[in-house]
Tab-separated table of N, CA and C and ligand atoms in Angstrom:
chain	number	residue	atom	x	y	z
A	1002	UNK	N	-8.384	38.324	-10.265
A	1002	UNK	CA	-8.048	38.361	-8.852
A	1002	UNK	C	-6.875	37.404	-8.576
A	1003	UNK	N	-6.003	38.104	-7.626
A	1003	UNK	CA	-4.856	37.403	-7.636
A	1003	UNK	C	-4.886	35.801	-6.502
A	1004	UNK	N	-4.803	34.926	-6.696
A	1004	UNK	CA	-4.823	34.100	-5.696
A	1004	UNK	C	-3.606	33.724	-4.579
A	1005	UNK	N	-4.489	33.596	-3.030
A	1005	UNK	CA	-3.319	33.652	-2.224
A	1005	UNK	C	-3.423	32.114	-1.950
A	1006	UNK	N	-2.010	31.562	-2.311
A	1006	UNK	CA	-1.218	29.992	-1.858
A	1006	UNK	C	-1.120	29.575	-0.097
A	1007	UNK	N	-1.653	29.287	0.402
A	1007	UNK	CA	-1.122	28.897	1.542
A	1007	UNK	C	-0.194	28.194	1.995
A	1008	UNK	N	0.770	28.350	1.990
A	1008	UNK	CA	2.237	26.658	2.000
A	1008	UNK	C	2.470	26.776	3.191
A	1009	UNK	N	2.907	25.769	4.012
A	1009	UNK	CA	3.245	24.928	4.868
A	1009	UNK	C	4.466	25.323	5.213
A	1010	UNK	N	4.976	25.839	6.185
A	1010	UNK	CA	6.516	26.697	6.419
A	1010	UNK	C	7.307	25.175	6.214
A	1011	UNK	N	7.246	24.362	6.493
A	1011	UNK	CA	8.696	23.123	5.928
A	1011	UNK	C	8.180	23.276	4.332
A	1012	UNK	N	7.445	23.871	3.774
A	1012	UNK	CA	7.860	23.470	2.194
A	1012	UNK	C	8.040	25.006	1.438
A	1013	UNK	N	8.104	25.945	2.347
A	1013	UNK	CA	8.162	27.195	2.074
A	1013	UNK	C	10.028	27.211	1.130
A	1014	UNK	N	11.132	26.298	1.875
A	1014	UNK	CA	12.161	26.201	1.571
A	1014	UNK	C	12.660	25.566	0.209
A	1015	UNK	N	11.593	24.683	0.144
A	1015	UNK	CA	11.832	24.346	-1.116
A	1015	UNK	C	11.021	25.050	-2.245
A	1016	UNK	N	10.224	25.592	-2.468
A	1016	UNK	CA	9.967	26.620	-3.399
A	1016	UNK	C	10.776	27.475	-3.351
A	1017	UNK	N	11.557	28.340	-2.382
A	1017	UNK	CA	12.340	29.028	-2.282
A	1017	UNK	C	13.714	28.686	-3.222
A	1018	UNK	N	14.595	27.487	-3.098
A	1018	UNK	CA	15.411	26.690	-3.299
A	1018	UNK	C	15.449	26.966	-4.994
A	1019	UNK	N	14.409	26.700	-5.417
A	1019	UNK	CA	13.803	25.962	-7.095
A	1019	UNK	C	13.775	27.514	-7.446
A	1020	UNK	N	13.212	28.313	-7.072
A	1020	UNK	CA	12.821	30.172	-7.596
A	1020	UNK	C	14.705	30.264	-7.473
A	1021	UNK	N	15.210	30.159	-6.718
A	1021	UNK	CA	16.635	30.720	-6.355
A	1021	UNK	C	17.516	29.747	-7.969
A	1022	UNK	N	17.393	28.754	-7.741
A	1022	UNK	CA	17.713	27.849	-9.079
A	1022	UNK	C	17.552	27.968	-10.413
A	1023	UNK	N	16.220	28.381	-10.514
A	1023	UNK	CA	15.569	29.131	-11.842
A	1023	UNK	C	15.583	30.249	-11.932
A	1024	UNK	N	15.535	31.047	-11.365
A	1024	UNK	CA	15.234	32.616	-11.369
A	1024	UNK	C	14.087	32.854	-12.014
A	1025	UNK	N	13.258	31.951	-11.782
A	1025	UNK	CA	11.770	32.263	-12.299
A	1025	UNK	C	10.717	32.513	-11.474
A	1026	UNK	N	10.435	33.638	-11.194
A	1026	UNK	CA	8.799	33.588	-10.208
A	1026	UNK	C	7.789	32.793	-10.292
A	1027	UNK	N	8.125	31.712	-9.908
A	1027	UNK	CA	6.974	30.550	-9.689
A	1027	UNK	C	5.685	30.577	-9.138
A	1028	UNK	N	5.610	31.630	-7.859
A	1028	UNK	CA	4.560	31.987	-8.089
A	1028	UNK	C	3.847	32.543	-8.897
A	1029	UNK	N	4.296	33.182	-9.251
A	1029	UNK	CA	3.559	34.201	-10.790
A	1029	UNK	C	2.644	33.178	-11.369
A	1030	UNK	N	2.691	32.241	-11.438
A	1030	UNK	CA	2.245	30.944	-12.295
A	1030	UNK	C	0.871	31.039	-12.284
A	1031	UNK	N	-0.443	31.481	-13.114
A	1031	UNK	CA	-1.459	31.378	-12.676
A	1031	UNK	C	-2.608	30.333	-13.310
A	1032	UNK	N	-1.544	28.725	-13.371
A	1032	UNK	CA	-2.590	27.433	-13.389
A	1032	UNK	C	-3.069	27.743	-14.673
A	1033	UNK	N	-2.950	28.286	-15.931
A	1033	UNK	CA	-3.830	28.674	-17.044
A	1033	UNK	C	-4.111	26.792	-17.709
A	1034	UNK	N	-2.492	26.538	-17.690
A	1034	UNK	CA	-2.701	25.401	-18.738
A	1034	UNK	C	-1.760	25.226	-19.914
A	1035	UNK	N	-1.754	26.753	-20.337
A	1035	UNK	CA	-1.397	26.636	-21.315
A	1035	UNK	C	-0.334	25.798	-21.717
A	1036	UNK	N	0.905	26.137	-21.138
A	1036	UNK	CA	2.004	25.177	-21.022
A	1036	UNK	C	1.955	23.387	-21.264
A	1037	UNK	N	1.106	23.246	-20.978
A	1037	UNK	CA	0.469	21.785	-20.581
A	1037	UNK	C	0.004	21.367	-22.036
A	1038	UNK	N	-1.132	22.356	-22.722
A	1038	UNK	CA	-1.610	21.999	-23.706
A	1038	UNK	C	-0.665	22.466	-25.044
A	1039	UNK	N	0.474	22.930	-24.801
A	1039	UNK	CA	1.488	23.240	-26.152
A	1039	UNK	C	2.750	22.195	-25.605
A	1040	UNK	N	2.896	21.593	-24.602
A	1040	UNK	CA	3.786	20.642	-24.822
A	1040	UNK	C	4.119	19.566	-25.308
A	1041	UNK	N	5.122	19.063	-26.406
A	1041	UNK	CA	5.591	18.110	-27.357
A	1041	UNK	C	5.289	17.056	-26.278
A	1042	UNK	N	5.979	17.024	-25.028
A	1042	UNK	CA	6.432	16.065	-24.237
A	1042	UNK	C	4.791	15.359	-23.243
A	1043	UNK	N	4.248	15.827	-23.183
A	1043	UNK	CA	3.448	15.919	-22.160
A	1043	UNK	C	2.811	14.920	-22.057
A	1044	UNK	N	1.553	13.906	-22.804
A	1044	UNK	CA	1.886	12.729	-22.965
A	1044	UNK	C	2.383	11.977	-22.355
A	1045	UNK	N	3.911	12.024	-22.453
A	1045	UNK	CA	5.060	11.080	-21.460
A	1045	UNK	C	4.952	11.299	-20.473
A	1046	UNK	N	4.577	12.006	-19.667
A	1046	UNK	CA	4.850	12.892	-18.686
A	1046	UNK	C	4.196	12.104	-17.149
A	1047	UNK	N	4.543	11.853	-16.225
A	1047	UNK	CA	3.257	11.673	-15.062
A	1047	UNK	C	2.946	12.751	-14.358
A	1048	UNK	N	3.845	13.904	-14.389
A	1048	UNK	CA	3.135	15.216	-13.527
A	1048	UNK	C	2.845	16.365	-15.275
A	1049	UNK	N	2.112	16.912	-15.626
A	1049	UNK	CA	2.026	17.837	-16.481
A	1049	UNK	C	2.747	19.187	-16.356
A	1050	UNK	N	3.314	19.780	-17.053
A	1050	UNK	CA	4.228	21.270	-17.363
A	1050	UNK	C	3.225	21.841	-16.009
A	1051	UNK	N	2.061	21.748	-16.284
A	1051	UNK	CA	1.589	23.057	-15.195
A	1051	UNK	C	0.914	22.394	-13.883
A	1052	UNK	N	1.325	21.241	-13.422
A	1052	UNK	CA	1.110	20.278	-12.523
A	1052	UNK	C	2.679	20.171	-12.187
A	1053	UNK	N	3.298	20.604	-12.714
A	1053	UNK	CA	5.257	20.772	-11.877
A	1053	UNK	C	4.900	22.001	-11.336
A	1054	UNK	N	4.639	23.259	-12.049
A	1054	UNK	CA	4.464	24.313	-11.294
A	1054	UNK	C	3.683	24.734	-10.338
A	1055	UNK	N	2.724	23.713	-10.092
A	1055	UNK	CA	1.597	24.024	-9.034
A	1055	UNK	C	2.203	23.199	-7.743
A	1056	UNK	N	3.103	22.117	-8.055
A	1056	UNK	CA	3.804	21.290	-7.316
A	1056	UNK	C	4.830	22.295	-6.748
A	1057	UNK	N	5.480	22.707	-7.722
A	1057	UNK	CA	6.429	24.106	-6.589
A	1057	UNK	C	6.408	25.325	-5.948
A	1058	UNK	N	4.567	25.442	-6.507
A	1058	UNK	CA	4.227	26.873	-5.649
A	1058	UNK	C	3.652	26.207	-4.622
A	1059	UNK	N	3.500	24.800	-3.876
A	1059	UNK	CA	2.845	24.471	-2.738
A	1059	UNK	C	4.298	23.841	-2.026
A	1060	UNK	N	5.507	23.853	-2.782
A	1060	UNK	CA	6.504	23.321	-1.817
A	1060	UNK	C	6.182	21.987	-1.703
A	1061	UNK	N	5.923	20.995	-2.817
A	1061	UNK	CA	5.482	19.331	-3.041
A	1061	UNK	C	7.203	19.146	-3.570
A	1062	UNK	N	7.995	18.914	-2.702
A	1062	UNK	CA	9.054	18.241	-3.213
A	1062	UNK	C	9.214	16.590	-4.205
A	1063	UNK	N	7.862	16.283	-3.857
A	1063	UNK	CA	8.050	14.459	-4.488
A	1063	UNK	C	7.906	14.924	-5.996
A	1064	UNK	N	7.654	16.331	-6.101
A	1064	UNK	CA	7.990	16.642	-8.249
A	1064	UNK	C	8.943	16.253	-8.522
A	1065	UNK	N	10.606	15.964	-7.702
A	1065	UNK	CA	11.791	16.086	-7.862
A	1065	UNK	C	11.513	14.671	-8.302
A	1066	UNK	N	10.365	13.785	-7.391
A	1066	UNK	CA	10.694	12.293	-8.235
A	1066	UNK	C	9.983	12.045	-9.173
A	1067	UNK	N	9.145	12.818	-9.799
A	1067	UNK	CA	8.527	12.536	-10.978
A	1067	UNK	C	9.397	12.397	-12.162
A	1068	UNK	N	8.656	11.443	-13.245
A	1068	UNK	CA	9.628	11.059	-14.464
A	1068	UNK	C	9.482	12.203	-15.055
A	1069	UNK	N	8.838	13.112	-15.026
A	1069	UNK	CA	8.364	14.678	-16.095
A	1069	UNK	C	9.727	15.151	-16.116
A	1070	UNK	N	10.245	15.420	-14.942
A	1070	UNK	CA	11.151	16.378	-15.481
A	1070	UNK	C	12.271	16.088	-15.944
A	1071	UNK	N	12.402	14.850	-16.247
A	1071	UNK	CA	13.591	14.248	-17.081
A	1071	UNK	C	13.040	14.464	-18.467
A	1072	UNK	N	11.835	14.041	-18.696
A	1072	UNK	CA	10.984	13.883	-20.309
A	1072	UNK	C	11.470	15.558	-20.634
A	1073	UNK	N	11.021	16.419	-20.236
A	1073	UNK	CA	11.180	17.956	-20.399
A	1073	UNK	C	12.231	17.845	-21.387
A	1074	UNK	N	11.969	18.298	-22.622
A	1074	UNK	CA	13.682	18.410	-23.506
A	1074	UNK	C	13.756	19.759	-23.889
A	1075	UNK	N	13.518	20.669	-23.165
A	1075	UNK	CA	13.596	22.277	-23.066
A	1075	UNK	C	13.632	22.629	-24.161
A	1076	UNK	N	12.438	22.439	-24.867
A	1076	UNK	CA	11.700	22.788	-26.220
A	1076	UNK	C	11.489	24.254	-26.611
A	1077	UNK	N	11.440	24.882	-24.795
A	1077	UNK	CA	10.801	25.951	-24.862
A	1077	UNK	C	9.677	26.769	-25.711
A	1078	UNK	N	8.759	26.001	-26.048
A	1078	UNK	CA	7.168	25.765	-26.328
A	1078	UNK	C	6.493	26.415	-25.214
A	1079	UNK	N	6.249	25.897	-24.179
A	1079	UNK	CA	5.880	26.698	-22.684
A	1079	UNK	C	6.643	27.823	-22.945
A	1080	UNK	N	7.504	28.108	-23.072
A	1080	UNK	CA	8.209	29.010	-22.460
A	1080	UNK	C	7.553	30.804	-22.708
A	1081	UNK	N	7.530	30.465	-24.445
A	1081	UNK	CA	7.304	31.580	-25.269
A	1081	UNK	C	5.813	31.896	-25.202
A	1082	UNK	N	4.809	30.580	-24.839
A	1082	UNK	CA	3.986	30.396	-24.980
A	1082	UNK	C	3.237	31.182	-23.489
A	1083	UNK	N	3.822	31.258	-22.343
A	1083	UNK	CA	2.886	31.412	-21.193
A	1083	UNK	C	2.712	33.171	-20.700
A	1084	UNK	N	1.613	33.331	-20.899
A	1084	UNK	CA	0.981	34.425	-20.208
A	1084	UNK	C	1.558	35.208	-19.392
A	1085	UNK	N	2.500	34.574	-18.368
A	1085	UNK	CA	3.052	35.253	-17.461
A	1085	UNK	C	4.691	34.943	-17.808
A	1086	UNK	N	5.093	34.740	-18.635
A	1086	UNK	CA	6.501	35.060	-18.976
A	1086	UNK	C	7.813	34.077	-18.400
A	1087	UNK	N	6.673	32.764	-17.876
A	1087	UNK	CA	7.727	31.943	-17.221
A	1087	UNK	C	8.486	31.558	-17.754
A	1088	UNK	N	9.594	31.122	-17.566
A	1088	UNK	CA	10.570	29.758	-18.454
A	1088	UNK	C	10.463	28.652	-17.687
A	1089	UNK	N	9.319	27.755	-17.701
A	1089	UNK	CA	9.248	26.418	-17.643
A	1089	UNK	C	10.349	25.422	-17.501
A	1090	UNK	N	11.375	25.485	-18.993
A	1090	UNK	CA	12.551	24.692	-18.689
A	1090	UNK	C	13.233	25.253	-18.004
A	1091	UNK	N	13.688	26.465	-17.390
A	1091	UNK	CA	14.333	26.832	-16.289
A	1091	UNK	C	13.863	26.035	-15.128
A	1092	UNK	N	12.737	25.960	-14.852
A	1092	UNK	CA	11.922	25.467	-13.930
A	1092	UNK	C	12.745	23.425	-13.691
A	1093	UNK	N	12.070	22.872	-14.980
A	1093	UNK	CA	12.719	21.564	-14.898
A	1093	UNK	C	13.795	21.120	-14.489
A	1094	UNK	N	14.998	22.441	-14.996
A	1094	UNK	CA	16.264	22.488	-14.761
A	1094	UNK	C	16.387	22.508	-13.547
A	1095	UNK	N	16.175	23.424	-12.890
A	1095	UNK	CA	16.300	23.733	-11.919
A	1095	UNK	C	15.817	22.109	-10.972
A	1096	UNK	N	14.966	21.362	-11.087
A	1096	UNK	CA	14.452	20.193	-10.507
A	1096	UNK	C	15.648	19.134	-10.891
A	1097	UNK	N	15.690	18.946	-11.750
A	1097	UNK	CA	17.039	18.085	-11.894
A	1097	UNK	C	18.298	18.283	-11.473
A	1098	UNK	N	18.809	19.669	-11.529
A	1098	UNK	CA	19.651	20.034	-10.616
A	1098	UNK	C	19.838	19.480	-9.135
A	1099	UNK	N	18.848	19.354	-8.738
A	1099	UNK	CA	18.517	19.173	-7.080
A	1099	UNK	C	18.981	17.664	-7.044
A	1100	UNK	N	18.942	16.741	-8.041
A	1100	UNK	CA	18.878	15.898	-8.011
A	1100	UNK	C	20.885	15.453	-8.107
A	1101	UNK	N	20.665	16.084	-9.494
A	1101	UNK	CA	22.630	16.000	-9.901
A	1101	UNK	C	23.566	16.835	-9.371
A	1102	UNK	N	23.007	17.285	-8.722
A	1102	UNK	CA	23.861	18.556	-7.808
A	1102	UNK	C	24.077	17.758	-6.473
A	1103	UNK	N	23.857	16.670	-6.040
A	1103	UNK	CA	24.418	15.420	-5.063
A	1103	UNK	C	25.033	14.441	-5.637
A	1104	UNK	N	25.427	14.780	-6.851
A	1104	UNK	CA	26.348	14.103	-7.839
A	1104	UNK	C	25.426	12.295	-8.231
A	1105	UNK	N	23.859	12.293	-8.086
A	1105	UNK	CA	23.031	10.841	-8.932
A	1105	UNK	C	23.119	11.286	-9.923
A	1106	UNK	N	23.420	10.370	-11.073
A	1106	UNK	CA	23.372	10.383	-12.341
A	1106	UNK	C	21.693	9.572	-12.980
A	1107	UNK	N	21.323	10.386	-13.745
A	1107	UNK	CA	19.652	9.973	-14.084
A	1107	UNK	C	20.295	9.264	-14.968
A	1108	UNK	N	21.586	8.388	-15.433
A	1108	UNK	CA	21.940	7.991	-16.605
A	1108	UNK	C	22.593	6.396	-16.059
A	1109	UNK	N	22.904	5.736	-16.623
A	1109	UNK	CA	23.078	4.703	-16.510
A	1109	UNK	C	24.318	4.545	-17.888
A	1110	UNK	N	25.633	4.750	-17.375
A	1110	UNK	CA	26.383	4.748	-18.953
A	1110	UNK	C	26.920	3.521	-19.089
A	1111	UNK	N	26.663	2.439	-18.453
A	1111	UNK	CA	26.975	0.876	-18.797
A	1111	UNK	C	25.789	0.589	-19.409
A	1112	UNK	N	24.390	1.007	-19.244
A	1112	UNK	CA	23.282	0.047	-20.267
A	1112	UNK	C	22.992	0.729	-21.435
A	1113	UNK	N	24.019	2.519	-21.779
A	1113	UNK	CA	23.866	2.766	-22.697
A	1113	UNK	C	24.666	2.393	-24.113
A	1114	UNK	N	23.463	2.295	-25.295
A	1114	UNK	CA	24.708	1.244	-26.060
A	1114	UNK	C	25.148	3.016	-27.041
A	1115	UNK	N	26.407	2.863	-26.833
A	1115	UNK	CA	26.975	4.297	-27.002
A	1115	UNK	C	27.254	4.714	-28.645
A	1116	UNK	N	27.380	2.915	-29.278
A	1116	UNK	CA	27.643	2.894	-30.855
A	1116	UNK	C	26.550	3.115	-31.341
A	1117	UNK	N	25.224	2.897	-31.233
A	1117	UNK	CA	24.026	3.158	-31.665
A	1117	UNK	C	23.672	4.536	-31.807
A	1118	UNK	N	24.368	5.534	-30.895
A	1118	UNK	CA	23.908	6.689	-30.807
A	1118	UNK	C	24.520	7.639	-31.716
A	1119	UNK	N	23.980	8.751	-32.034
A	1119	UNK	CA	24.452	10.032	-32.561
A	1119	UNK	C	25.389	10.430	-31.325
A	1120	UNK	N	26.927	11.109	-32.366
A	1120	UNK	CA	27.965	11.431	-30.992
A	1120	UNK	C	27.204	12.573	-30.286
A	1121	UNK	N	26.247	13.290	-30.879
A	1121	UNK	CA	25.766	14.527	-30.132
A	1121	UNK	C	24.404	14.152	-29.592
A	1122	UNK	N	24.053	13.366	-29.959
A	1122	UNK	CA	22.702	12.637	-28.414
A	1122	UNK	C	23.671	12.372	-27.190
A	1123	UNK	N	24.849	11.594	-27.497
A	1123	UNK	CA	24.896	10.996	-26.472
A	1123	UNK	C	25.910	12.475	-25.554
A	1124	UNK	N	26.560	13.476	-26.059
A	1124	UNK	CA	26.750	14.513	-25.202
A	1124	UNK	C	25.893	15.337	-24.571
A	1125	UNK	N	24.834	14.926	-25.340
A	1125	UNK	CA	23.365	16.002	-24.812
A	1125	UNK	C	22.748	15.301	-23.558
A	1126	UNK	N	22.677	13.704	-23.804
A	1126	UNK	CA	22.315	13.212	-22.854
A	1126	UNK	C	23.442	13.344	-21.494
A	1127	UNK	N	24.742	13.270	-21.891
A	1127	UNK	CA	25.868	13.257	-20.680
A	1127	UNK	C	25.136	14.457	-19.740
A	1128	UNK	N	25.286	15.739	-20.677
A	1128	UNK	CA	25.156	16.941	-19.758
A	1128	UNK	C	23.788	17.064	-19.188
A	1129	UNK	N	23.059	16.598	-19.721
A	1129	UNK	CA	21.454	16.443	-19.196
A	1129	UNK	C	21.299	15.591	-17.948
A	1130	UNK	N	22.171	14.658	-18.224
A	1130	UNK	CA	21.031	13.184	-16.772
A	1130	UNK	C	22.929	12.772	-16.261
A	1131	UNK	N	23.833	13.835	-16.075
A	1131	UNK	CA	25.036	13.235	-15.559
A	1131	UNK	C	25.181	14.632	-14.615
A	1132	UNK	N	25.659	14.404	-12.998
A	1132	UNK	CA	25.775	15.605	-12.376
A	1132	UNK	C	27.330	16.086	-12.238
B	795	SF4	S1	1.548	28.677	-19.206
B	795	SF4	FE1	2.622	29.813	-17.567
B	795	SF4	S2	1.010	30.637	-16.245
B	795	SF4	FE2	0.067	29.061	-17.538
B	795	SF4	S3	0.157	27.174	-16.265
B	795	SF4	FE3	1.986	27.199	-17.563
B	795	SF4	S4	3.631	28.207	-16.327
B	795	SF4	FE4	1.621	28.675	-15.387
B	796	SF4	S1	10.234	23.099	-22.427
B	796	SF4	FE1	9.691	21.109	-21.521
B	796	SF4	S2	7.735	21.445	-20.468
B	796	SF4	FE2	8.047	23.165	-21.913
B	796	SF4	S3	6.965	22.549	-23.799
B	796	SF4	FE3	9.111	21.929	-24.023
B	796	SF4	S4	9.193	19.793	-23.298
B	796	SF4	FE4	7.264	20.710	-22.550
């Protein structure tokens, strides 16, 4: 049985926003888990893979401040993995976007020590946590 969401018309926009961002039917999402229990990252995480998505089918914008969706390293594990065909890291993406798309950088490139790094961490990280 399919379950009906009740959301709150001010948070109706931001689920809207994140589906338009991802192109993923977020509602579709039906809470299984699975995602949650095949993620590398999750652990790290303070909201879980399927605790972001339950966060954007109720229009809970404070997911945008959770540390999860930075941890997310679009493993795509969830992805292949979920029942209903979501892409999860679309999903994350799409949350960080919101964030670097007002041009904050989740990065800090003065406390990063740049010689320590692999040259291709540290481009992965640019394009990841730089808007
Ligand atoms: S695996 Fe898919 S359907 Fe299940 S909780 Fe995760 S996103 Fe939702
Ligand atoms: S794509 Fe992100 S949320 Fe999905 S399993 Fe990988 S790290 Fe976890």
């Amino acid at each position: 049985m399919t379950e009906v969401i009740h959301i709150e018309k001010k948070n109706v926009k931001f689920l809207q926003k994140v589906v338009e961002l991802s192109g993923e039917e977020v509602t579709m999402c039906e809470q299984c888990g699975i995602c949650t229990t095949s993620c590398p990252m999750a652990e790290e995480m303070d909201v879980s893979p399927a605790g972001i998505m339950r966060a954007v089918q109720i229009g809970d914008e404070s997911v945008v401040e959770s540390k999860a969706i930075w941890f997310c390293a679009s493993c795509f594990t969830c992805t292949v993995r979920c029942p209903r065909g979501i892409d999860l890291a679309k999903v994350t993406e799409a949350l960080r976007q919101l964030t670097l798309r007002k041009n904050v950088d989740h990065i800090d490139l003065d406390e990063v020590k740049k010689e320590s790094l692999p040259a291709i961490a540290l481009v992965s990280a640019l394009r990841k946590f730089t808007g």
